[in-house]
PDB file of C-alpha atoms in Angstrom:
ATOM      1  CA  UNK X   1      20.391  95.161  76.813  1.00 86.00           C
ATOM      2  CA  UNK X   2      22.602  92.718  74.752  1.00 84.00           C
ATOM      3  CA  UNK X   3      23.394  89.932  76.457  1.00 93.00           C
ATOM      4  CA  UNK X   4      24.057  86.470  76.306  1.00 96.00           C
ATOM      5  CA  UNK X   5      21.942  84.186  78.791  1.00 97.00           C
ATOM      6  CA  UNK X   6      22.638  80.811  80.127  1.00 98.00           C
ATOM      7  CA  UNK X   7      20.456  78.595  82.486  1.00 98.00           C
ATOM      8  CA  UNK X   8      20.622  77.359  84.767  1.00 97.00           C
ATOM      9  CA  UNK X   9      23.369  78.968  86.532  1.00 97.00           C
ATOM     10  CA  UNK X  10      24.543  76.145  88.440  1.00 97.00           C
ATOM     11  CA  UNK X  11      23.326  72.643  88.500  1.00 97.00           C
ATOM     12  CA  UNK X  12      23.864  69.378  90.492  1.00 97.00           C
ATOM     13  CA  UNK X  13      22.696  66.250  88.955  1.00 96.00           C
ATOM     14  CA  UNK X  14      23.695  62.373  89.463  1.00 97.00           C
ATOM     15  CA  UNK X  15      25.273  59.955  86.687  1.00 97.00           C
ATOM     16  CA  UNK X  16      22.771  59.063  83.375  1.00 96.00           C
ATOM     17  CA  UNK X  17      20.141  61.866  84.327  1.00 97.00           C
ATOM     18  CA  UNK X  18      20.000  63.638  80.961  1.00 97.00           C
ATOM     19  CA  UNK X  19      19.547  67.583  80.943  1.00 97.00           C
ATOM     20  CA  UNK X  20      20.051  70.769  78.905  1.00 98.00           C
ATOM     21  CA  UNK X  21      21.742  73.676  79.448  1.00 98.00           C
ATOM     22  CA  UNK X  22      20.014  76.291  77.411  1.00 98.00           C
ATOM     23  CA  UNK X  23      22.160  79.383  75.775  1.00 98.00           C
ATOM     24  CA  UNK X  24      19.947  82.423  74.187  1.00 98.00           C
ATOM     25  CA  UNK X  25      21.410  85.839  72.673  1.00 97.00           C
ATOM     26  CA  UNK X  26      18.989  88.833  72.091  1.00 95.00           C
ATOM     27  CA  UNK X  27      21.684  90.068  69.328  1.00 92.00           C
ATOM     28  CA  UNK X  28      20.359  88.443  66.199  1.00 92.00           C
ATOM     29  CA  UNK X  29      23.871  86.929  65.923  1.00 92.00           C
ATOM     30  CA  UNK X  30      24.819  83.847  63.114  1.00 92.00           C
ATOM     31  CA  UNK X  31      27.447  82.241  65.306  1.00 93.00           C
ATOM     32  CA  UNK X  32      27.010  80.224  68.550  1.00 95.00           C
ATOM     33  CA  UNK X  33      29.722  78.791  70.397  1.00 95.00           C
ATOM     34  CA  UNK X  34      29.773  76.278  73.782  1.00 97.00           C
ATOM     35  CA  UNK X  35      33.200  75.738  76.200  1.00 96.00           C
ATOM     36  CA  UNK X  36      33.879  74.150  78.832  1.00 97.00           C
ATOM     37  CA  UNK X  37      36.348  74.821  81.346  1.00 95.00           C
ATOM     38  CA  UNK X  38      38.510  73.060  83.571  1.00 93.00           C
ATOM     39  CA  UNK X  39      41.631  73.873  85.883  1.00 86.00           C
ATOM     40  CA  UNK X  40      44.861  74.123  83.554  1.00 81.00           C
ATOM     41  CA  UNK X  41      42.891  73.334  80.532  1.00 84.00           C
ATOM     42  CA  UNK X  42      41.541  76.124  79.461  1.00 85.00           C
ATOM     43  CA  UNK X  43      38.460  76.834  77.593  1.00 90.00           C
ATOM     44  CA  UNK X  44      37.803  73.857  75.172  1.00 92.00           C
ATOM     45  CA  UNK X  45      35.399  74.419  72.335  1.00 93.00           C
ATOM     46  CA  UNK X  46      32.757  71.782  72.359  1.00 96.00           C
ATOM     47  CA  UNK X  47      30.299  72.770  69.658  1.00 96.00           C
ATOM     48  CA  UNK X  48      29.907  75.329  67.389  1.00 94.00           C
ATOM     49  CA  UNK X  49      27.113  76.741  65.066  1.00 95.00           C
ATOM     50  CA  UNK X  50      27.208  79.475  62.146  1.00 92.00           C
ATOM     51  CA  UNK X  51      23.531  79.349  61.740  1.00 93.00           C
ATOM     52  CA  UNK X  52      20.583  77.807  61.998  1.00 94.00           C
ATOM     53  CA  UNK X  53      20.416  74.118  61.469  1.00 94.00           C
ATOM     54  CA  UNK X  54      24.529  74.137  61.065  1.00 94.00           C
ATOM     55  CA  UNK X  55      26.655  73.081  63.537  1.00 96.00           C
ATOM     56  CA  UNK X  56      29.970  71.661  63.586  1.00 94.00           C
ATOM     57  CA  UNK X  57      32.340  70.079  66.538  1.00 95.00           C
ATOM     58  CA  UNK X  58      34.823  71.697  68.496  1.00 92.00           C
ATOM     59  CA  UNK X  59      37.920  70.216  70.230  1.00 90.00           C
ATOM     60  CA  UNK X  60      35.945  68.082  72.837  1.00 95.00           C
ATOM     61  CA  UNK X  61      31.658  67.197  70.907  1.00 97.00           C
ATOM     62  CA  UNK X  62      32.278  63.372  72.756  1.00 97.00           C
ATOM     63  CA  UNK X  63      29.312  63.222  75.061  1.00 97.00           C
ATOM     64  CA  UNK X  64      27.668  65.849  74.031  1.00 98.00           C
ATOM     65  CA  UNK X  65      24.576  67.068  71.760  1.00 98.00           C
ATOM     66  CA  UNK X  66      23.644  70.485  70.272  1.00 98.00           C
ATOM     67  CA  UNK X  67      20.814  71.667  68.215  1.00 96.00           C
ATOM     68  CA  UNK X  68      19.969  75.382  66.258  1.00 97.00           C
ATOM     69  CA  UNK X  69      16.651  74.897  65.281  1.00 97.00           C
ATOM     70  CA  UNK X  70      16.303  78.881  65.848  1.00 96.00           C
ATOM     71  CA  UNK X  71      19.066  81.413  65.705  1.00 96.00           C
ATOM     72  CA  UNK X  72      18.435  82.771  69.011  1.00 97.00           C
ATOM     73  CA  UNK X  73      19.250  79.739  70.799  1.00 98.00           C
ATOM     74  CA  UNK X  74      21.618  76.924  70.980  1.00 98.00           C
ATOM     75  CA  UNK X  75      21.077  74.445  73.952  1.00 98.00           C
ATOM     76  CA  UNK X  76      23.850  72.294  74.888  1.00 98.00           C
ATOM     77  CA  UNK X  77      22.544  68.582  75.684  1.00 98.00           C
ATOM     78  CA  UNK X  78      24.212  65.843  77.992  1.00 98.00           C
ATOM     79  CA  UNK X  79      22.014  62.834  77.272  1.00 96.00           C
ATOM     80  CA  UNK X  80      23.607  60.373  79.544  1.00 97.00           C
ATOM     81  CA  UNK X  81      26.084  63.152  81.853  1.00 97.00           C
ATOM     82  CA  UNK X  82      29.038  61.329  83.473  1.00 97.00           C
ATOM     83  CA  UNK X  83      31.302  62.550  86.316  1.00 97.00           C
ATOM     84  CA  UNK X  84      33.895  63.446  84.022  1.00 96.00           C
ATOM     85  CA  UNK X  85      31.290  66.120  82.631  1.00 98.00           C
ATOM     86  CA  UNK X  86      32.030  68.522  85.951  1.00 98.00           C
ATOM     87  CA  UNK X  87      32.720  71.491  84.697  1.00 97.00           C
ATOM     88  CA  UNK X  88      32.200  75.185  84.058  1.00 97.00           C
ATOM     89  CA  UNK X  89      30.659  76.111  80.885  1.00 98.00           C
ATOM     90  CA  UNK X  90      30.359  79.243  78.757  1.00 97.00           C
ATOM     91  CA  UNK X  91      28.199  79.856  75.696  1.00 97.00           C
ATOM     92  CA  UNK X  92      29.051  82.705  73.232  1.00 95.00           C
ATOM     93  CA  UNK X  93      27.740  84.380  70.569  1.00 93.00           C
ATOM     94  CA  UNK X  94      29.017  86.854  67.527  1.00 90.00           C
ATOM     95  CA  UNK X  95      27.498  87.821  64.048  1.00 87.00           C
ATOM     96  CA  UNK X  96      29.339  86.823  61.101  1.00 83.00           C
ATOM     97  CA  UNK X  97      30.242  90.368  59.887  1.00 75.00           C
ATOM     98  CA  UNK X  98      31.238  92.188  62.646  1.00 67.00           C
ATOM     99  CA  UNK X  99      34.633  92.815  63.970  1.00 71.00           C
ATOM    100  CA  UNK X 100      36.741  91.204  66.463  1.00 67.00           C
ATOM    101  CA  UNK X 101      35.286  92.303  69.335  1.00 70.00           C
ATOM    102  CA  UNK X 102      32.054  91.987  69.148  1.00 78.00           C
ATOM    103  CA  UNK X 103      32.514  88.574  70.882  1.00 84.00           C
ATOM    104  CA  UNK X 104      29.499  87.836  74.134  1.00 90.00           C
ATOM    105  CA  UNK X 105      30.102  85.446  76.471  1.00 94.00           C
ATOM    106  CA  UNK X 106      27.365  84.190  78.584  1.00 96.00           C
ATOM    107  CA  UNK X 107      27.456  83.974  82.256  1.00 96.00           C
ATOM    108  CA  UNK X 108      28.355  80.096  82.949  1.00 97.00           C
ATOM    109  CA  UNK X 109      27.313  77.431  84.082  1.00 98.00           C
ATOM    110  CA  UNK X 110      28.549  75.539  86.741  1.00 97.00           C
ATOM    111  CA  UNK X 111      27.837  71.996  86.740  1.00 98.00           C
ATOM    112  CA  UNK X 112      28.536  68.701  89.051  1.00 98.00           C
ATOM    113  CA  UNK X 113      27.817  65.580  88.050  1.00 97.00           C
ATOM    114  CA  UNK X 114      27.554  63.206  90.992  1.00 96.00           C
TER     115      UNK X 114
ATOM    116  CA  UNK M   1      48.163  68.956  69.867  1.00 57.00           C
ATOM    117  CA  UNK M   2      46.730  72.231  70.883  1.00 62.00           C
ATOM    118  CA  UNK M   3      46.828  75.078  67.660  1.00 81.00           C
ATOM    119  CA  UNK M   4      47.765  77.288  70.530  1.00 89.00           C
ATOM    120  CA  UNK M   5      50.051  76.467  73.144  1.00 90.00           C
ATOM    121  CA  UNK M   6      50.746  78.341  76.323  1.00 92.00           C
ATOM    122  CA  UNK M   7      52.398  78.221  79.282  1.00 87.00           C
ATOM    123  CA  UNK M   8      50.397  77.807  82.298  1.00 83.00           C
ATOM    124  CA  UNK M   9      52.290  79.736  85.046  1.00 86.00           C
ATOM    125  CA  UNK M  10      51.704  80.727  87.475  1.00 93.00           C
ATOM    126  CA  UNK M  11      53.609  84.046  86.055  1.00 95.00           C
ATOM    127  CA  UNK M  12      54.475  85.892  89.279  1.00 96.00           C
ATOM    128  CA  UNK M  13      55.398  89.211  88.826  1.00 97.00           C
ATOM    129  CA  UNK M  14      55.570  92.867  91.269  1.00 97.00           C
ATOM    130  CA  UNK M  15      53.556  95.781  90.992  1.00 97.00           C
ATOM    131  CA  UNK M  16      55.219  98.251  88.555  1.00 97.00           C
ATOM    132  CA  UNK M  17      57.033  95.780  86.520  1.00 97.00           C
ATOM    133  CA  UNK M  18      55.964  94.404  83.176  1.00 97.00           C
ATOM    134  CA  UNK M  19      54.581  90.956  82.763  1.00 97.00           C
ATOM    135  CA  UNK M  20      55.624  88.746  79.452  1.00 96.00           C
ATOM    136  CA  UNK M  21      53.148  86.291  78.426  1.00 96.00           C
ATOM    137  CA  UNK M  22      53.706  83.784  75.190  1.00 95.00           C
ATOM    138  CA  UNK M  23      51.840  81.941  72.950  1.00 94.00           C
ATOM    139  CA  UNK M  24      52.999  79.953  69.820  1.00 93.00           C
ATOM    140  CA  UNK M  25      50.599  78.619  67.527  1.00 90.00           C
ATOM    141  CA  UNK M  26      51.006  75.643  65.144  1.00 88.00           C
ATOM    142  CA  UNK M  27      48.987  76.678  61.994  1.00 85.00           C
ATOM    143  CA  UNK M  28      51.430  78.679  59.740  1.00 84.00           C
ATOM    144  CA  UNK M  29      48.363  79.981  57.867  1.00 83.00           C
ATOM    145  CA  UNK M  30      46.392  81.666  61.292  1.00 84.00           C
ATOM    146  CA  UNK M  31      45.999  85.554  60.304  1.00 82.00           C
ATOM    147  CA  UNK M  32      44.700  86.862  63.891  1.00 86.00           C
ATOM    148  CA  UNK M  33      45.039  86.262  67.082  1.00 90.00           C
ATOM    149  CA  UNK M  34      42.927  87.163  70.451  1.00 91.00           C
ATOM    150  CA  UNK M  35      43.828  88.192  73.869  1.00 94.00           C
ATOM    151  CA  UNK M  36      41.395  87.264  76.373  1.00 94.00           C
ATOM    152  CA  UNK M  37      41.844  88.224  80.131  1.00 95.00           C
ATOM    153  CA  UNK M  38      39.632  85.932  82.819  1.00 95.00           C
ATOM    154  CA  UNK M  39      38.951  86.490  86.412  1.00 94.00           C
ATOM    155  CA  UNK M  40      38.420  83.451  88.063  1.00 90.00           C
ATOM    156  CA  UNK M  41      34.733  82.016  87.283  1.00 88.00           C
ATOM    157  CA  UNK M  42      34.171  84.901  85.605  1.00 93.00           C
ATOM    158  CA  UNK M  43      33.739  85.387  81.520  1.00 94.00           C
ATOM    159  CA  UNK M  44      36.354  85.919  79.031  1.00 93.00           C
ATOM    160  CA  UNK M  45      36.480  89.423  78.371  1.00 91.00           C
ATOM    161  CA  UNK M  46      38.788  90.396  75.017  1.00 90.00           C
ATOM    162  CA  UNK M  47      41.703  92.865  75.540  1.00 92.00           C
ATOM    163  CA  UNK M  48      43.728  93.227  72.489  1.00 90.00           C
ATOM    164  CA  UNK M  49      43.560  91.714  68.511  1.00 89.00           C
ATOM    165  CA  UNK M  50      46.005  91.448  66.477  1.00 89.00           C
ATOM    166  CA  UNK M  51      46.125  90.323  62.616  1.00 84.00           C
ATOM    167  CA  UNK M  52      49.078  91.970  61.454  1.00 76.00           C
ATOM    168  CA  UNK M  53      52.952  91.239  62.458  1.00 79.00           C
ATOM    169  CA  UNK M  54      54.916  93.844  64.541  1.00 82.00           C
ATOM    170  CA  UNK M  55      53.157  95.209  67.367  1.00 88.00           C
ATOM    171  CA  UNK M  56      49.904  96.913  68.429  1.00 91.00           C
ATOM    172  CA  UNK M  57      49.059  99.086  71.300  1.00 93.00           C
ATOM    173  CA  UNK M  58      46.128  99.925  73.705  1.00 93.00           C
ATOM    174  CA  UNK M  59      47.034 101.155  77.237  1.00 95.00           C
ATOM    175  CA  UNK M  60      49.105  98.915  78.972  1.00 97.00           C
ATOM    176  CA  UNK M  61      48.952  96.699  76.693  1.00 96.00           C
ATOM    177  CA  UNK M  62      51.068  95.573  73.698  1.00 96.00           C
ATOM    178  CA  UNK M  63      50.386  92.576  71.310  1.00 94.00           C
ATOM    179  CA  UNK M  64      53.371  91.517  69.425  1.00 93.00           C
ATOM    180  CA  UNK M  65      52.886  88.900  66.447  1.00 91.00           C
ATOM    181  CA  UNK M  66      55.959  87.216  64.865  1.00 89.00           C
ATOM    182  CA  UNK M  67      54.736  85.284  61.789  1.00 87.00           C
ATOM    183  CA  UNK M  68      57.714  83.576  60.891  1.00 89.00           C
ATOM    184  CA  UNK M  69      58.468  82.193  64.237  1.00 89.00           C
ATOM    185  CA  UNK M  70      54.431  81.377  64.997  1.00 90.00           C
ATOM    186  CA  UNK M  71      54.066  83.286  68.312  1.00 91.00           C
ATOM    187  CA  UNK M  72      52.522  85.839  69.602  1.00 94.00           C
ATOM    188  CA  UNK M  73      53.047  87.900  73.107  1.00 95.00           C
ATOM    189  CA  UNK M  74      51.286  90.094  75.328  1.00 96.00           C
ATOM    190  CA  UNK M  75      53.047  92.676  77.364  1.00 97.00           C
ATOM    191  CA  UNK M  76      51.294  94.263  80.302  1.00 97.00           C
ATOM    192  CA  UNK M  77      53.090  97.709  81.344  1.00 97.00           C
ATOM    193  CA  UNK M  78      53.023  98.969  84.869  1.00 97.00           C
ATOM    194  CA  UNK M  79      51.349  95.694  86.105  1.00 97.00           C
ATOM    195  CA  UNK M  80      48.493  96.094  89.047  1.00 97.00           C
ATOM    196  CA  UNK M  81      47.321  93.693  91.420  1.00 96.00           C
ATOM    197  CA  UNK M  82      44.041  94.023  89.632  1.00 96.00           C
ATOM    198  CA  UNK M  83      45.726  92.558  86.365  1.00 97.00           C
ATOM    199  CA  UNK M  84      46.169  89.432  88.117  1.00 97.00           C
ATOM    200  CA  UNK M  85      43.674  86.970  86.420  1.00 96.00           C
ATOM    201  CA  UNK M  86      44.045  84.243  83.659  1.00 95.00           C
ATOM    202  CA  UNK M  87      45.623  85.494  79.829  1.00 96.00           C
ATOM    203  CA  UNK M  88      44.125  83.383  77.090  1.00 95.00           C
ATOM    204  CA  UNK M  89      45.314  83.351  73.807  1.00 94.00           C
ATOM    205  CA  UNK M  90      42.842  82.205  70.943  1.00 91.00           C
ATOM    206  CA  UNK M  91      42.760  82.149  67.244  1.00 88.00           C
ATOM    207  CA  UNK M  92      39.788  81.854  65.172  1.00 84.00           C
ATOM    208  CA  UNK M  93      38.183  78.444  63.687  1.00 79.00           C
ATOM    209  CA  UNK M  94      38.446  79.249  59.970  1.00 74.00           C
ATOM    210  CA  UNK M  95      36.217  81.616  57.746  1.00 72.00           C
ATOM    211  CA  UNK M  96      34.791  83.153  60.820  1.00 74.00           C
ATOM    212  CA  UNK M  97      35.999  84.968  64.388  1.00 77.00           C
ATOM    213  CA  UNK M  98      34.942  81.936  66.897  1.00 81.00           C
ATOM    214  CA  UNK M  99      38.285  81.847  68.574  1.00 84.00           C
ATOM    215  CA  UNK M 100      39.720  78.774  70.083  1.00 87.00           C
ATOM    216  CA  UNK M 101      41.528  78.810  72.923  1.00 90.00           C
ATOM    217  CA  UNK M 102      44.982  77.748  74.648  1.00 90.00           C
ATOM    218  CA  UNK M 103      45.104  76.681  78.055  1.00 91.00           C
ATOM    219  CA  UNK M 104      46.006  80.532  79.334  1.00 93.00           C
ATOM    220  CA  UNK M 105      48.607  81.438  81.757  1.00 94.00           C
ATOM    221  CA  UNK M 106      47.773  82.679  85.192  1.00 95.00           C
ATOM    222  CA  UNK M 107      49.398  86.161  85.885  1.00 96.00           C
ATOM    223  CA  UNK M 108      50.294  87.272  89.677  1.00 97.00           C
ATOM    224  CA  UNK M 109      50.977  90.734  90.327  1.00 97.00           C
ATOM    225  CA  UNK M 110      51.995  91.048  93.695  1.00 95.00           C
ATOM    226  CA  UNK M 111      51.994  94.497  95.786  1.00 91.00           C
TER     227      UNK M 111
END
């Protein structure tokens, strides 16, 4: 099945505790994408990638690190996470030639910073 | 500022009628434009696309794109309860279909 998976789901952490929130796609796709979401603000583009070892920021990269050392996967890193980092996130994936719709979103990830 | 800008709502509207939602967009050279629809916590899921002014049908839906005056609308016909979610409206990041989003507008369709 195609798909688009992101873990962990959900994730409670404290102030300075770095983590990763991994993103993989079974599609063989070229682009990557990470969001983040918050009430009123919509989905904000944090990072994107349109293959591996290129990536390039989005609206809102402050505080945030991302790496596509293989095309499968692009983990979103929070080396020092602050409170202001509560959010939900969504990775997403496409391939460079197809059509409009051939978008994936992954699950989300909902995560609290303490 | 945002390249798309939308109104947040919430849009309330009744079952049966149609619900308007708007989006203007600041780059005069954007080609295409995305519709997303998202239940709450859920994904975005994509509902309509639309490169080319006038309008463009699927269902219930219409997607109307007005290059000279920069925005573009989505009509929802015969509106159900089950349309109520967040609308987002997106347009790609350049050379490739990663869309980037406005804030969305919350749509209630009340029975």
């Amino acid at each position: 099945e195609a798909q688009v998976t992101q873990n962990p789901r959900y994730l409670i952490t404290v102030t300075g505790k770095k983590l990763t929130v991994t993103c993989s796609q079974n599609m063989n796709h070229e682009y990557m994408s990470w969001y983040r979401q918050d009430p009123g603000l919509g989905l904000r583009q944090i990072y994107y990638s349109m293959n591996v070892e290129v990536t390039d920021k989005g609206d809102v990269p402050e505080g945030y690190k991302v790496s596509r050392k293989e095309k499968r996967n692009f983990p979103l890193i929070l080396e020092s996470p602050s409170p202001n980092q509560t959010s939900l996130y969504f990775c997403a994936s496409r391939p460079a030639g197809g059509g409009a719709d051939t978008q994936y979103f992954g699950p989300g990830t909902r995560l609290t910073v303490l | 500022q945002k390249e798309v800008e939308q109104n947040s709502g919430p849009l309330s509207v009744p079952e049966g009628a149609i619900a308007s939602l708007n989006c203007t967009y600041s780059d005069r050279g954007s080609q295409s434009f995305f519709w997303y629809r998202q239940y709450s916590g859920k994904s975005p899921e994509l509902i309509m696309f639309i490169y080319s002014n006038g309008d463009k049908e699927d269902g219930r839906f219409t997607a109307q794109l007005n290059k000279a005056s920069q925005y573009v609308s989505l009509l929802i016909r015969d509106s159900q309860p089950s349309d109520s979610a967040t609308y987002l409206c997106a347009v790609p990041v350049r050379g490739s279909y990663i869309p980037t989003f406005g804030r969305g507008t919350s749509l209630i369709v009340h029975p």
